[in-house]
Amino acid sequence: MKRIDKILEYIAESTKKISKEALFAGEGITAAEIADDQKMLRNNVSKELNNLLRDDLILKIKGRPVRFLHKQIIEDTFRVRLKEKQIEVKSIKEVLLPDEQIDPFHALIGFRGSMRNQVEQGKAAILYPPRGLHTLIVGQTGVGKTMFARLMYHYGKYMKRFSEHAPFIVFNCADYFNNPHLLLSHIFGHVKGAFTGADHEKAGLVEKADGGILFLDEIHRLPPEGQEMIFYFMDTHTYNKLGETDRKRDASVLLIGATTEDPGSSMLKTFIRRIPITINIPSLQERAIEEQMLILKHLFANEANRVNKPIRIESEVVRALIGSVTYGNIGQLKSNIQLVCAKGFLNSIHENKDEIGLDFKNLPGNIRDGLFNIDKTQYKMKEMGCISSCLYITPEGRKALDEEVVSELPFNLYKLIEDKIGMLKEEGLDDVYIHRFIATDVNIHIKSFYNRFYNTKGSRERILKIVDKDILEFSEQIKEMAKKELNRIYSERFVYAFSLHLSAFFKRTREKKYGDARIYEPMNDHDEEYRLAQTIKSLIESKFGVHVPEAEITYMAILLKSVEEERQGSVGIIVAAHGTSTASSIVGVVDSLLGSSNLCAVDMPLDVSPREILDLIIDKVKSIDRGRGVLLLVDMGSLLNLEETIMERVGINVKTIDMVSTPLTLEAVRKASVFDMGIEEIYQSLKDFRGYNNSSAAVKVVHKAIVTVCSSGKGAAVKLKEFVEKIVCDLTDEEILVVPANVRELDKVVQDMRSKRTILAVIGVKRPSEPEIPFIPLEKLIEASGEQTLRELLLNNKQIPAVDQSVVVRELCEESLKEFMTYLNPHKILGMLMRFVQELELGLGVKFDYATKVQISTHTAYALERMVIRDGLVYQGEVKKLDQRILEVVNRSCNIFVSGMNLILSDDEKYYICEMLSEVYNFIPQ
């Protein structure tokens, strides 16, 4: 086959593998990929690509780098006929459809993947005759609920469901949740004289949205009377303005609501029943890793276009950014990317560079910590090759740098260890366990990269592209020496790893970047690997004429301990525990750290019979056994007695250890996969294991528990958990477990907990189904009456000093602001908000209660944010009726924001604060 035919065939096969979504996102085949795969010179490939383009067989997607697609495959995939001869475009969209003919949902990352069902629901809601279906969009903060609603709107215009100039009106119900009359006035409008200050008739949002869509964000903040008025409008399409008695007005409006809450617990059932479609938007973590990467690249491309500079992103930065997203989803990822790009942009100006370089060491601490939060994502990204090279995003597009552009070697033992060591130290592990974990992680890391880059024909030639021949030959000699001295079989992976590490060491030495300080204490010099590493150190110094620091011995010893020939037939390990996901969670953590393939989980919901569980475990035992037996790690109960039954049924050696935990499972997998221990050895070494920090200490059994419940189970629920823990700690020395839960899973959590512990109370926003369990509403806890109830539950009315309420107010405010603020940093403005409240108290000579402090702080924070975006409220009341004494105090107190943030609240915003204070305390004008 001729060279040009091979290239065309490769492009055809590669084009078939690219999804439609990825094609729209700009994916294609580069000349570098073809040259690497076909073992051709780059200039020869470029020459043939030009010939193929002239022959009208391929498409050329302009950008950096240029990408190519097979023309016939594209025509077949999209069922179109493309124009003839030399098609060069910026995007494949240009040759498929004009912009106005492209389905708007095609711009949504995941529209054919994780968002496919949601897209179909959104389209059905728009097209359903005669007026469409009112829709509720549910999802965590930052998942893109507003964007999805806008796509529904554009799809309606695309399908001629709406006119080209149909309105799309957005309203955030949270802005006026504390003033129902004002909120209803905004939605439905009011007539002249409807209330004090209504000196003219005003059109509402329903009237403005006639013929289009009204998007109600945070719809759960609507008061009950507002929900009733809206569901009447849904039924009849008629409404009345505030101040009118007859519903004689009509409008054709499609309502789309959005909420972060569980609709069933936060909204009227009569209201929910009138919304036929509920669309759940998945969190960023629930999206496929390919989609997460596309989202990240898209956000970086936006920043590159904004500053008109290319952005170079280290692979560790990519991992840290994805791991840094904890509660804010895409919105938080966008903010984090903007933050690091802003810092990189300033550095590029200071250093007079034409590109923005983002490296791990310059990341803010909270984003850098994201590297240790990625769990299984880390291994998915390794499979994709997303951490073996950096990203290079240009204002015109994006490209992933190939090996020829990346200056770093694909295996970096220094970086691997440095990334892991901090996390393990923080967990309190001693050096012995750290060495063992590091050895395991290095082995997994090397296997991953070796299989990807070198486990093919011609692997020696590929290594020689990266390392010098004398280094490779020296590494092969070391491999033979290690086999003889340590009596082990070492594979080609050892040669690969050792030669790359030696190259990295020489590079660090040349650039004087090698620090002689040890990262942690060296391995015991009695270890056979450490003694051999000392010999290798001398050989390196003799052959290459360089000084080898003592710390380097530890690195080489770790390689010797890690990179052995992959063993077959390790002991199988099954984790079985009661609950819907307990076992899976443990296995997930262990798999993300050690990557064991001979480990599985058996979750046991409480409503499944013991007979079904036994059959399931037997099936797992048969499938996971490799001839050396199966270790069964269980939590409690009847599982302890299954050992004999299983062995009788299947004839496989089974050992059982109870009190399963993540550390126990980690240790079992490490002994089975790393040290190749037999089942009896593992069993004897682990039967008394009680954790890494104190293996001889007795395990504390916690018999009592308190459940805290908020909307997501995270954020506010965790803050509430921490607050309750402080109260419990002050009240009693007894061990009481405090567990956060979200409203949807409350009853399931309670059911699972009750099988093992006594639940003292549920505290938060939803009452449990079991009426006998004490329930303390969140607002009662804030008002201190709930705190007293909790005290009585714990201490039978013993008098204990109260918890500092300033801590409570601050934490509750911060969690609320984190969820809803966009432009201001809640953590940074909280101090000023607390001082503002104190100034009001001093000026008015009053002491606010918990709830009022939270109300004033959050309202003022939103007012400050409105000042940032220049969208302040317009006061609707009569200024002369406001208490001038209160207004003077508010004016003085607002100087805090002028001096601290250079933000000036408008008079209208101050009037609303004054009105709020007057309503709360019924101040009489002086």
mmCIF file with all atom_site columns, C-alpha atoms in Angstrom, residues 292-416:
data_model
loop_
_atom_site.group_PDB
_atom_site.id
_atom_site.type_symbol
_atom_site.label_atom_id
_atom_site.label_alt_id
_atom_site.label_comp_id
_atom_site.label_asym_id
_atom_site.label_entity_id
_atom_site.label_seq_id
_atom_site.pdbx_PDB_ins_code
_atom_site.Cartn_x
_atom_site.Cartn_y
_atom_site.Cartn_z
_atom_site.occupancy
_atom_site.B_iso_or_equiv
_atom_site.pdbx_formal_charge
_atom_site.auth_seq_id
_atom_site.auth_comp_id
_atom_site.auth_asym_id
_atom_site.auth_atom_id
_atom_site.pdbx_PDB_model_num
ATOM 1   C CA . GLN A 1 292 ? -15.415 17.232 32.049 1.00 0.00 ? 292 GLN A CA 1
ATOM 2   C CA . MET A 1 293 ? -12.335 17.714 29.877 1.00 0.00 ? 293 MET A CA 1
ATOM 3   C CA . LEU A 1 294 ? -14.366 19.292 27.053 1.00 0.00 ? 294 LEU A CA 1
ATOM 4   C CA . ILE A 1 295 ? -15.941 21.695 29.558 1.00 0.00 ? 295 ILE A CA 1
ATOM 5   C CA . LEU A 1 296 ? -12.533 22.566 30.979 1.00 0.00 ? 296 LEU A CA 1
ATOM 6   C CA . LYS A 1 297 ? -11.066 23.164 27.499 1.00 0.00 ? 297 LYS A CA 1
ATOM 7   C CA . HIS A 1 298 ? -14.062 25.280 26.516 1.00 0.00 ? 298 HIS A CA 1
ATOM 8   C CA . LEU A 1 299 ? -13.673 27.478 29.601 1.00 0.00 ? 299 LEU A CA 1
ATOM 9   C CA . PHE A 1 300 ? -9.947  27.879 28.958 1.00 0.00 ? 300 PHE A CA 1
ATOM 10  C CA . ALA A 1 301 ? -10.659 28.749 25.315 1.00 0.00 ? 301 ALA A CA 1
ATOM 11  C CA . ASN A 1 302 ? -12.966 31.524 26.515 1.00 0.00 ? 302 ASN A CA 1
ATOM 12  C CA . GLU A 1 303 ? -10.170 32.956 28.666 1.00 0.00 ? 303 GLU A CA 1
ATOM 13  C CA . ALA A 1 304 ? -7.633  32.671 25.823 1.00 0.00 ? 304 ALA A CA 1
ATOM 14  C CA . ASN A 1 305 ? -9.963  34.626 23.566 1.00 0.00 ? 305 ASN A CA 1
ATOM 15  C CA . ARG A 1 306 ? -10.598 37.177 26.290 1.00 0.00 ? 306 ARG A CA 1
ATOM 16  C CA . VAL A 1 307 ? -6.902  38.005 26.854 1.00 0.00 ? 307 VAL A CA 1
ATOM 17  C CA . ASN A 1 308 ? -5.854  37.177 23.259 1.00 0.00 ? 308 ASN A CA 1
ATOM 18  C CA . LYS A 1 309 ? -2.966  35.023 24.462 1.00 0.00 ? 309 LYS A CA 1
ATOM 19  C CA . PRO A 1 310 ? -2.309  31.285 24.273 1.00 0.00 ? 310 PRO A CA 1
ATOM 20  C CA . ILE A 1 311 ? -2.479  29.439 27.588 1.00 0.00 ? 311 ILE A CA 1
ATOM 21  C CA . ARG A 1 312 ? -0.166  26.545 28.469 1.00 0.00 ? 312 ARG A CA 1
ATOM 22  C CA . ILE A 1 313 ? -1.542  24.356 31.275 1.00 0.00 ? 313 ILE A CA 1
ATOM 23  C CA . GLU A 1 314 ? 0.465   21.674 33.083 1.00 0.00 ? 314 GLU A CA 1
ATOM 24  C CA . SER A 1 315 ? -1.229  18.312 33.388 1.00 0.00 ? 315 SER A CA 1
ATOM 25  C CA . GLU A 1 316 ? -1.147  18.570 37.198 1.00 0.00 ? 316 GLU A CA 1
ATOM 26  C CA . VAL A 1 317 ? -3.040  21.865 36.939 1.00 0.00 ? 317 VAL A CA 1
ATOM 27  C CA . VAL A 1 318 ? -5.755  20.145 34.885 1.00 0.00 ? 318 VAL A CA 1
ATOM 28  C CA . ARG A 1 319 ? -6.124  17.451 37.538 1.00 0.00 ? 319 ARG A CA 1
ATOM 29  C CA . ALA A 1 320 ? -6.098  19.974 40.383 1.00 0.00 ? 320 ALA A CA 1
ATOM 30  C CA . LEU A 1 321 ? -8.747  22.144 38.730 1.00 0.00 ? 321 LEU A CA 1
ATOM 31  C CA . ILE A 1 322 ? -11.126 19.229 38.206 1.00 0.00 ? 322 ILE A CA 1
ATOM 32  C CA . GLY A 1 323 ? -10.467 18.008 41.744 1.00 0.00 ? 323 GLY A CA 1
ATOM 33  C CA . SER A 1 324 ? -11.035 21.494 43.169 1.00 0.00 ? 324 SER A CA 1
ATOM 34  C CA . VAL A 1 325 ? -14.706 21.470 42.209 1.00 0.00 ? 325 VAL A CA 1
ATOM 35  C CA . THR A 1 326 ? -16.504 20.445 45.400 1.00 0.00 ? 326 THR A CA 1
ATOM 36  C CA . TYR A 1 327 ? -19.889 22.160 45.465 1.00 0.00 ? 327 TYR A CA 1
ATOM 37  C CA . GLY A 1 328 ? -20.051 24.789 42.703 1.00 0.00 ? 328 GLY A CA 1
ATOM 38  C CA . ASN A 1 329 ? -19.875 22.494 39.654 1.00 0.00 ? 329 ASN A CA 1
ATOM 39  C CA . ILE A 1 330 ? -19.278 24.244 36.307 1.00 0.00 ? 330 ILE A CA 1
ATOM 40  C CA . GLY A 1 331 ? -19.750 27.663 37.896 1.00 0.00 ? 331 GLY A CA 1
ATOM 41  C CA . GLN A 1 332 ? -17.037 26.941 40.438 1.00 0.00 ? 332 GLN A CA 1
ATOM 42  C CA . LEU A 1 333 ? -14.743 25.470 37.774 1.00 0.00 ? 333 LEU A CA 1
ATOM 43  C CA . LYS A 1 334 ? -15.245 28.612 35.685 1.00 0.00 ? 334 LYS A CA 1
ATOM 44  C CA . SER A 1 335 ? -14.383 30.847 38.660 1.00 0.00 ? 335 SER A CA 1
ATOM 45  C CA . ASN A 1 336 ? -11.296 28.787 39.498 1.00 0.00 ? 336 ASN A CA 1
ATOM 46  C CA . ILE A 1 337 ? -10.095 28.887 35.888 1.00 0.00 ? 337 ILE A CA 1
ATOM 47  C CA . GLN A 1 338 ? -10.611 32.654 35.727 1.00 0.00 ? 338 GLN A CA 1
ATOM 48  C CA . LEU A 1 339 ? -8.694  33.035 38.986 1.00 0.00 ? 339 LEU A CA 1
ATOM 49  C CA . VAL A 1 340 ? -5.633  31.053 37.848 1.00 0.00 ? 340 VAL A CA 1
ATOM 50  C CA . CYS A 1 341 ? -5.715  32.659 34.379 1.00 0.00 ? 341 CYS A CA 1
ATOM 51  C CA . ALA A 1 342 ? -5.819  36.135 35.911 1.00 0.00 ? 342 ALA A CA 1
ATOM 52  C CA . LYS A 1 343 ? -2.791  35.317 38.029 1.00 0.00 ? 343 LYS A CA 1
ATOM 53  C CA . GLY A 1 344 ? -0.993  33.771 35.051 1.00 0.00 ? 344 GLY A CA 1
ATOM 54  C CA . PHE A 1 345 ? -1.873  36.790 32.896 1.00 0.00 ? 345 PHE A CA 1
ATOM 55  C CA . LEU A 1 346 ? -0.263  39.169 35.396 1.00 0.00 ? 346 LEU A CA 1
ATOM 56  C CA . ASN A 1 347 ? 2.838   36.960 35.525 1.00 0.00 ? 347 ASN A CA 1
ATOM 57  C CA . SER A 1 348 ? 3.065   36.932 31.716 1.00 0.00 ? 348 SER A CA 1
ATOM 58  C CA . ILE A 1 349 ? 2.992   40.747 31.682 1.00 0.00 ? 349 ILE A CA 1
ATOM 59  C CA . HIS A 1 350 ? 5.583   40.963 34.441 1.00 0.00 ? 350 HIS A CA 1
ATOM 60  C CA . GLU A 1 351 ? 7.868   38.462 32.673 1.00 0.00 ? 351 GLU A CA 1
ATOM 61  C CA . ASN A 1 352 ? 7.114   39.920 29.213 1.00 0.00 ? 352 ASN A CA 1
ATOM 62  C CA . LYS A 1 353 ? 5.944   36.561 27.808 1.00 0.00 ? 353 LYS A CA 1
ATOM 63  C CA . ASP A 1 354 ? 3.691   36.010 24.802 1.00 0.00 ? 354 ASP A CA 1
ATOM 64  C CA . GLU A 1 355 ? 1.816   33.153 26.469 1.00 0.00 ? 355 GLU A CA 1
ATOM 65  C CA . ILE A 1 356 ? 0.265   32.437 29.845 1.00 0.00 ? 356 ILE A CA 1
ATOM 66  C CA . GLY A 1 357 ? 1.920   29.542 31.634 1.00 0.00 ? 357 GLY A CA 1
ATOM 67  C CA . LEU A 1 358 ? 0.013   27.786 34.424 1.00 0.00 ? 358 LEU A CA 1
ATOM 68  C CA . ASP A 1 359 ? 2.061   25.488 36.625 1.00 0.00 ? 359 ASP A CA 1
ATOM 69  C CA . PHE A 1 360 ? 1.089   23.586 39.732 1.00 0.00 ? 360 PHE A CA 1
ATOM 70  C CA . LYS A 1 361 ? 3.328   25.335 42.234 1.00 0.00 ? 361 LYS A CA 1
ATOM 71  C CA . ASN A 1 362 ? 1.757   28.730 41.503 1.00 0.00 ? 362 ASN A CA 1
ATOM 72  C CA . LEU A 1 363 ? -1.831  27.626 42.060 1.00 0.00 ? 363 LEU A CA 1
ATOM 73  C CA . PRO A 1 364 ? -3.755  29.008 45.048 1.00 0.00 ? 364 PRO A CA 1
ATOM 74  C CA . GLY A 1 365 ? -3.741  26.594 47.977 1.00 0.00 ? 365 GLY A CA 1
ATOM 75  C CA . ASN A 1 366 ? -7.425  25.628 47.782 1.00 0.00 ? 366 ASN A CA 1
ATOM 76  C CA . ILE A 1 367 ? -7.114  24.759 44.079 1.00 0.00 ? 367 ILE A CA 1
ATOM 77  C CA . ARG A 1 368 ? -3.791  22.972 44.577 1.00 0.00 ? 368 ARG A CA 1
ATOM 78  C CA . ASP A 1 369 ? -5.493  20.771 47.185 1.00 0.00 ? 369 ASP A CA 1
ATOM 79  C CA . GLY A 1 370 ? -7.890  19.628 44.454 1.00 0.00 ? 370 GLY A CA 1
ATOM 80  C CA . LEU A 1 371 ? -5.157  17.275 43.245 1.00 0.00 ? 371 LEU A CA 1
ATOM 81  C CA . PHE A 1 372 ? -5.926  15.061 46.242 1.00 0.00 ? 372 PHE A CA 1
ATOM 82  C CA . ASN A 1 373 ? -9.699  15.090 45.720 1.00 0.00 ? 373 ASN A CA 1
ATOM 83  C CA . ILE A 1 374 ? -9.934  13.515 42.288 1.00 0.00 ? 374 ILE A CA 1
ATOM 84  C CA . ASP A 1 375 ? -10.285 9.891  43.460 1.00 0.00 ? 375 ASP A CA 1
ATOM 85  C CA . LYS A 1 376 ? -11.181 7.619  40.541 1.00 0.00 ? 376 LYS A CA 1
ATOM 86  C CA . THR A 1 377 ? -11.125 10.524 38.124 1.00 0.00 ? 377 THR A CA 1
ATOM 87  C CA . GLN A 1 378 ? -7.335  10.398 38.325 1.00 0.00 ? 378 GLN A CA 1
ATOM 88  C CA . TYR A 1 379 ? -7.224  6.939  36.831 1.00 0.00 ? 379 TYR A CA 1
ATOM 89  C CA . LYS A 1 380 ? -9.822  7.711  34.180 1.00 0.00 ? 380 LYS A CA 1
ATOM 90  C CA . MET A 1 381 ? -7.716  10.673 33.127 1.00 0.00 ? 381 MET A CA 1
ATOM 91  C CA . LYS A 1 382 ? -4.623  8.498  32.976 1.00 0.00 ? 382 LYS A CA 1
ATOM 92  C CA . GLU A 1 383 ? -6.433  6.157  30.603 1.00 0.00 ? 383 GLU A CA 1
ATOM 93  C CA . MET A 1 384 ? -7.249  9.124  28.391 1.00 0.00 ? 384 MET A CA 1
ATOM 94  C CA . GLY A 1 385 ? -3.679  10.341 28.430 1.00 0.00 ? 385 GLY A CA 1
ATOM 95  C CA . CYS A 1 386 ? -4.765  13.618 29.978 1.00 0.00 ? 386 CYS A CA 1
ATOM 96  C CA . ILE A 1 387 ? -1.918  13.722 32.492 1.00 0.00 ? 387 ILE A CA 1
ATOM 97  C CA . SER A 1 388 ? 0.989   12.667 30.319 1.00 0.00 ? 388 SER A CA 1
ATOM 98  C CA . SER A 1 389 ? 1.115   15.992 28.532 1.00 0.00 ? 389 SER A CA 1
ATOM 99  C CA . CYS A 1 390 ? 0.013   19.529 29.091 1.00 0.00 ? 390 CYS A CA 1
ATOM 100 C CA . LEU A 1 391 ? -2.732  21.430 27.297 1.00 0.00 ? 391 LEU A CA 1
ATOM 101 C CA . TYR A 1 392 ? -2.084  24.324 24.974 1.00 0.00 ? 392 TYR A CA 1
ATOM 102 C CA . ILE A 1 393 ? -5.090  26.552 24.393 1.00 0.00 ? 393 ILE A CA 1
ATOM 103 C CA . THR A 1 394 ? -4.875  29.276 21.743 1.00 0.00 ? 394 THR A CA 1
ATOM 104 C CA . PRO A 1 395 ? -7.226  32.178 21.035 1.00 0.00 ? 395 PRO A CA 1
ATOM 105 C CA . GLU A 1 396 ? -8.146  30.429 17.780 1.00 0.00 ? 396 GLU A CA 1
ATOM 106 C CA . GLY A 1 397 ? -8.770  27.010 19.298 1.00 0.00 ? 397 GLY A CA 1
ATOM 107 C CA . ARG A 1 398 ? -6.971  24.401 21.355 1.00 0.00 ? 398 ARG A CA 1
ATOM 108 C CA . LYS A 1 399 ? -4.430  21.659 21.056 1.00 0.00 ? 399 LYS A CA 1
ATOM 109 C CA . ALA A 1 400 ? -2.976  19.046 23.320 1.00 0.00 ? 400 ALA A CA 1
ATOM 110 C CA . LEU A 1 401 ? 0.787   19.165 23.185 1.00 0.00 ? 401 LEU A CA 1
ATOM 111 C CA . ASP A 1 402 ? 2.404   16.053 21.764 1.00 0.00 ? 402 ASP A CA 1
ATOM 112 C CA . GLU A 1 403 ? 5.519   14.448 23.164 1.00 0.00 ? 403 GLU A CA 1
ATOM 113 C CA . GLU A 1 404 ? 7.687   16.406 20.764 1.00 0.00 ? 404 GLU A CA 1
ATOM 114 C CA . VAL A 1 405 ? 6.520   19.690 22.337 1.00 0.00 ? 405 VAL A CA 1
ATOM 115 C CA . VAL A 1 406 ? 6.611   18.640 25.972 1.00 0.00 ? 406 VAL A CA 1
ATOM 116 C CA . SER A 1 407 ? 9.959   19.164 27.637 1.00 0.00 ? 407 SER A CA 1
ATOM 117 C CA . GLU A 1 408 ? 9.136   16.971 30.640 1.00 0.00 ? 408 GLU A CA 1
ATOM 118 C CA . LEU A 1 409 ? 9.633   13.216 30.451 1.00 0.00 ? 409 LEU A CA 1
ATOM 119 C CA . PRO A 1 410 ? 6.443   11.133 30.472 1.00 0.00 ? 410 PRO A CA 1
ATOM 120 C CA . PHE A 1 411 ? 7.465   9.440  33.737 1.00 0.00 ? 411 PHE A CA 1
ATOM 121 C CA . ASN A 1 412 ? 8.622   11.676 36.573 1.00 0.00 ? 412 ASN A CA 1
ATOM 122 C CA . LEU A 1 413 ? 9.289   9.821  39.811 1.00 0.00 ? 413 LEU A CA 1
ATOM 123 C CA . TYR A 1 414 ? 10.129  13.021 41.683 1.00 0.00 ? 414 TYR A CA 1
ATOM 124 C CA . LYS A 1 415 ? 6.814   14.653 40.896 1.00 0.00 ? 415 LYS A CA 1
ATOM 125 C CA . LEU A 1 416 ? 4.869   11.481 41.524 1.00 0.00 ? 416 LEU A CA 1
#
